[in-house]
Amino acid sequence: MKLLVIGSGGREHALAWKLSLSPRIHKVFVAPGNAGTAQERGLENISITSIPELIEFAKKEQIAITIVGPETPLADGIVDAFQAANLIIFGPTQKAAQLETSKVFAKEFMQRHHIPTAAYATFTDPVLAHQYIDQTSLPLVVKADGLAAGKGVVVAQTNEQAHSAVNAILVKKNFGSAGSEIIIEEFLQGVEVSFIVMTDGQHILPLATSQDHKRLYDGESGPNTGGMGAYSPTPFISPSLHAKILRDIIYPVITGMRQEGINYSGFLYAGLMITEENQAKVLEFNCRLGDPETQPIMLRLKSDLFTLIEHAVNGTLNKVDVEWDRRAALGVVMAAQGYPENPRKNDVIHGLSQLINEQAHTDNFHIFHSGTVAGGEDGKGILTAGGRVLCITALGDSIKIAQQNAYKLIENIHFNDYQIRRDIGYQGINYQKKINNCSAD
């Protein structure tokens, strides 16, 4: 059988790679892919991005299932278009994807279905928004309603920052139509974690828990990014809290969607804040896998991913179990100079060849590409082509050992002025140490 994966990032590389390992899969096409997917055995990049052309390609190649990686095609209705063409595709419809594409929709949905989240107010009028800020205690979080490439959220510690965020979104229209409405919500304190599941619209299959690091610099400082690294599993989600998250957040989303006449099938990502009282509250929903969380999650997945997705599209997720590597996995993002505001491109990446040869003979690590293209003087090298360039992902018997393994691999890779964090996984490592010390006492 042949599959099609939509997207070009590290998430799509990890998905396509894992799907290609299924003995039932002959080839995985990636549209458009990157330099990493171009080098993987069993994968083939195609330079098609328009939905009508992708539909024609899927028909011509008799694609068994198409899997959508990023949010933009979901927002554009790719699932609806494929389904109208009688093609099998895994991902939520345009209506269902409003959980991610409209923060106002998501907040109102959570309110209707009693899903725990931060208190909030919505505004289209900047005057009213400014008045609300002056009457509300700080800190506050100001969010553009629509998709803003991860840049439409401002954590305001001062009145000046909050007012400036309102002006940037509602008055200056820095995010275009994505900022036609804003949310101002309470700032939640705690630990942020990722909780990702697969669903067929009725049944739910939780994936391994994870935590990512969104700030550019060590210790959660600097600007927000798409994610500078992630690890799995996270010790912040105990078995009892896991069950509570499923009961109070995930199942109410799926049943709430059904009650409103929407069948939600696909991946569902809940970005959660675990408060000091060990309560989980929703920060955001994404209607796809997280990036870079996907990379360590896929490295730990021992089950056949294609079989899981096949059950999901057939409505039989309740008939399948999932098996995970008991080791931890940790991925460190190597980002371009200037990321996230103005990433530099076309730097030559050195040191990948030997690691790529080694990863073909081990399951202990994998180099996942994001912003890369083939190039260089001989056309056989690999160049940077985006903000997040690589995600170096390794397994280890603990989060600490996985961290050490990932950073050891990075010593072999170089491109000009790359940026990395040196503390990916530190929260989990410190928490695990605290638990172990308590147990010893």
PDB file of N, CA and C in Angstrom, residues 34-69:
ATOM      1  N   ASN A  34      11.120  17.444   3.044  1.00  0.00           N
ATOM      2  CA  ASN A  34      12.345  18.219   3.234  1.00  0.00           C
ATOM      3  C   ASN A  34      13.538  17.347   2.858  1.00  0.00           C
ATOM      4  N   ALA A  35      14.745  17.837   3.111  1.00  0.00           N
ATOM      5  CA  ALA A  35      15.940  17.085   2.714  1.00  0.00           C
ATOM      6  C   ALA A  35      16.077  15.782   3.487  1.00  0.00           C
ATOM      7  N   GLY A  36      15.530  15.737   4.702  1.00  0.00           N
ATOM      8  CA  GLY A  36      15.589  14.518   5.484  1.00  0.00           C
ATOM      9  C   GLY A  36      14.671  13.434   4.955  1.00  0.00           C
ATOM     10  N   THR A  37      13.434  13.811   4.621  1.00  0.00           N
ATOM     11  CA  THR A  37      12.509  12.815   4.066  1.00  0.00           C
ATOM     12  C   THR A  37      12.976  12.344   2.696  1.00  0.00           C
ATOM     13  N   ALA A  38      13.715  13.201   1.981  1.00  0.00           N
ATOM     14  CA  ALA A  38      14.235  12.811   0.665  1.00  0.00           C
ATOM     15  C   ALA A  38      15.278  11.698   0.784  1.00  0.00           C
ATOM     16  N   GLN A  39      15.934  11.599   1.941  1.00  0.00           N
ATOM     17  CA  GLN A  39      17.005  10.615   2.117  1.00  0.00           C
ATOM     18  C   GLN A  39      16.538   9.308   2.751  1.00  0.00           C
ATOM     19  N   GLU A  40      15.343   9.315   3.311  1.00  0.00           N
ATOM     20  CA  GLU A  40      14.867   8.116   4.015  1.00  0.00           C
ATOM     21  C   GLU A  40      14.434   7.029   3.036  1.00  0.00           C
ATOM     22  N   ARG A  41      14.803   5.819   3.362  1.00  0.00           N
ATOM     23  CA  ARG A  41      14.360   4.686   2.566  1.00  0.00           C
ATOM     24  C   ARG A  41      12.849   4.520   2.699  1.00  0.00           C
ATOM     25  N   GLY A  42      12.166   4.326   1.586  1.00  0.00           N
ATOM     26  CA  GLY A  42      10.724   4.128   1.608  1.00  0.00           C
ATOM     27  C   GLY A  42       9.921   5.405   1.515  1.00  0.00           C
ATOM     28  N   LEU A  43      10.601   6.568   1.524  1.00  0.00           N
ATOM     29  CA  LEU A  43       9.911   7.852   1.414  1.00  0.00           C
ATOM     30  C   LEU A  43      10.251   8.517   0.083  1.00  0.00           C
ATOM     31  N   GLU A  44       9.301   9.296  -0.430  1.00  0.00           N
ATOM     32  CA  GLU A  44       9.549  10.062  -1.662  1.00  0.00           C
ATOM     33  C   GLU A  44       8.837  11.409  -1.560  1.00  0.00           C
ATOM     34  N   ASN A  45       9.585  12.487  -1.744  1.00  0.00           N
ATOM     35  CA  ASN A  45       8.995  13.825  -1.735  1.00  0.00           C
ATOM     36  C   ASN A  45       8.300  14.118  -3.051  1.00  0.00           C
ATOM     37  N   ILE A  46       7.203  14.855  -2.973  1.00  0.00           N
ATOM     38  CA  ILE A  46       6.542  15.351  -4.184  1.00  0.00           C
ATOM     39  C   ILE A  46       6.316  16.851  -4.019  1.00  0.00           C
ATOM     40  N   SER A  47       6.555  17.591  -5.067  1.00  0.00           N
ATOM     41  CA  SER A  47       6.471  19.063  -4.980  1.00  0.00           C
ATOM     42  C   SER A  47       5.078  19.550  -5.335  1.00  0.00           C
ATOM     43  N   ILE A  48       4.103  19.068  -4.561  1.00  0.00           N
ATOM     44  CA  ILE A  48       2.702  19.464  -4.758  1.00  0.00           C
ATOM     45  C   ILE A  48       2.178  19.994  -3.428  1.00  0.00           C
ATOM     46  N   THR A  49       1.510  21.134  -3.457  1.00  0.00           N
ATOM     47  CA  THR A  49       0.939  21.678  -2.225  1.00  0.00           C
ATOM     48  C   THR A  49      -0.536  22.061  -2.358  1.00  0.00           C
ATOM     49  N   SER A  50      -1.024  22.299  -3.568  1.00  0.00           N
ATOM     50  CA  SER A  50      -2.429  22.711  -3.719  1.00  0.00           C
ATOM     51  C   SER A  50      -3.355  21.518  -3.500  1.00  0.00           C
ATOM     52  N   ILE A  51      -4.475  21.771  -2.843  1.00  0.00           N
ATOM     53  CA  ILE A  51      -5.407  20.688  -2.503  1.00  0.00           C
ATOM     54  C   ILE A  51      -5.945  19.971  -3.738  1.00  0.00           C
ATOM     55  N   PRO A  52      -6.382  20.671  -4.800  1.00  0.00           N
ATOM     56  CA  PRO A  52      -6.868  19.952  -5.986  1.00  0.00           C
ATOM     57  C   PRO A  52      -5.807  19.043  -6.615  1.00  0.00           C
ATOM     58  N   GLU A  53      -4.567  19.511  -6.647  1.00  0.00           N
ATOM     59  CA  GLU A  53      -3.491  18.681  -7.212  1.00  0.00           C
ATOM     60  C   GLU A  53      -3.179  17.492  -6.319  1.00  0.00           C
ATOM     61  N   LEU A  54      -3.257  17.683  -5.019  1.00  0.00           N
ATOM     62  CA  LEU A  54      -3.028  16.569  -4.098  1.00  0.00           C
ATOM     63  C   LEU A  54      -4.114  15.500  -4.253  1.00  0.00           C
ATOM     64  N   ILE A  55      -5.340  15.927  -4.476  1.00  0.00           N
ATOM     65  CA  ILE A  55      -6.440  14.985  -4.702  1.00  0.00           C
ATOM     66  C   ILE A  55      -6.189  14.179  -5.969  1.00  0.00           C
ATOM     67  N   GLU A  56      -5.782  14.852  -7.028  1.00  0.00           N
ATOM     68  CA  GLU A  56      -5.483  14.152  -8.291  1.00  0.00           C
ATOM     69  C   GLU A  56      -4.342  13.163  -8.108  1.00  0.00           C
ATOM     70  N   PHE A  57      -3.325  13.577  -7.371  1.00  0.00           N
ATOM     71  CA  PHE A  57      -2.189  12.687  -7.116  1.00  0.00           C
ATOM     72  C   PHE A  57      -2.630  11.458  -6.332  1.00  0.00           C
ATOM     73  N   ALA A  58      -3.442  11.664  -5.283  1.00  0.00           N
ATOM     74  CA  ALA A  58      -3.908  10.543  -4.458  1.00  0.00           C
ATOM     75  C   ALA A  58      -4.725   9.553  -5.276  1.00  0.00           C
ATOM     76  N   LYS A  59      -5.522  10.067  -6.196  1.00  0.00           N
ATOM     77  CA  LYS A  59      -6.303   9.185  -7.077  1.00  0.00           C
ATOM     78  C   LYS A  59      -5.394   8.407  -8.020  1.00  0.00           C
ATOM     79  N   LYS A  60      -4.483   9.126  -8.639  1.00  0.00           N
ATOM     80  CA  LYS A  60      -3.587   8.515  -9.630  1.00  0.00           C
ATOM     81  C   LYS A  60      -2.718   7.425  -9.010  1.00  0.00           C
ATOM     82  N   GLU A  61      -2.189   7.699  -7.795  1.00  0.00           N
ATOM     83  CA  GLU A  61      -1.277   6.752  -7.152  1.00  0.00           C
ATOM     84  C   GLU A  61      -2.006   5.724  -6.290  1.00  0.00           C
ATOM     85  N   GLN A  62      -3.337   5.825  -6.230  1.00  0.00           N
ATOM     86  CA  GLN A  62      -4.147   4.911  -5.413  1.00  0.00           C
ATOM     87  C   GLN A  62      -3.656   4.893  -3.956  1.00  0.00           C
ATOM     88  N   ILE A  63      -3.565   6.091  -3.411  1.00  0.00           N
ATOM     89  CA  ILE A  63      -3.120   6.253  -2.023  1.00  0.00           C
ATOM     90  C   ILE A  63      -4.150   5.641  -1.079  1.00  0.00           C
ATOM     91  N   ALA A  64      -3.698   4.785  -0.177  1.00  0.00           N
ATOM     92  CA  ALA A  64      -4.621   4.115   0.741  1.00  0.00           C
ATOM     93  C   ALA A  64      -5.185   5.108   1.772  1.00  0.00           C
ATOM     94  N   ILE A  65      -4.289   5.878   2.404  1.00  0.00           N
ATOM     95  CA  ILE A  65      -4.706   6.871   3.401  1.00  0.00           C
ATOM     96  C   ILE A  65      -3.768   8.078   3.298  1.00  0.00           C
ATOM     97  N   THR A  66      -4.346   9.257   3.399  1.00  0.00           N
ATOM     98  CA  THR A  66      -3.565  10.494   3.499  1.00  0.00           C
ATOM     99  C   THR A  66      -3.603  10.971   4.946  1.00  0.00           C
ATOM    100  N   ILE A  67      -2.434  11.381   5.468  1.00  0.00           N
ATOM    101  CA  ILE A  67      -2.330  11.853   6.850  1.00  0.00           C
ATOM    102  C   ILE A  67      -1.880  13.304   6.815  1.00  0.00           C
ATOM    103  N   VAL A  68      -2.616  14.175   7.499  1.00  0.00           N
ATOM    104  CA  VAL A  68      -2.317  15.612   7.482  1.00  0.00           C
ATOM    105  C   VAL A  68      -1.452  15.972   8.684  1.00  0.00           C
ATOM    106  N   GLY A  69      -0.324  16.644   8.435  1.00  0.00           N
ATOM    107  CA  GLY A  69       0.562  17.051   9.513  1.00  0.00           C
ATOM    108  C   GLY A  69       0.242  18.420  10.078  1.00  0.00           C
TER     109      GLY A  69
END
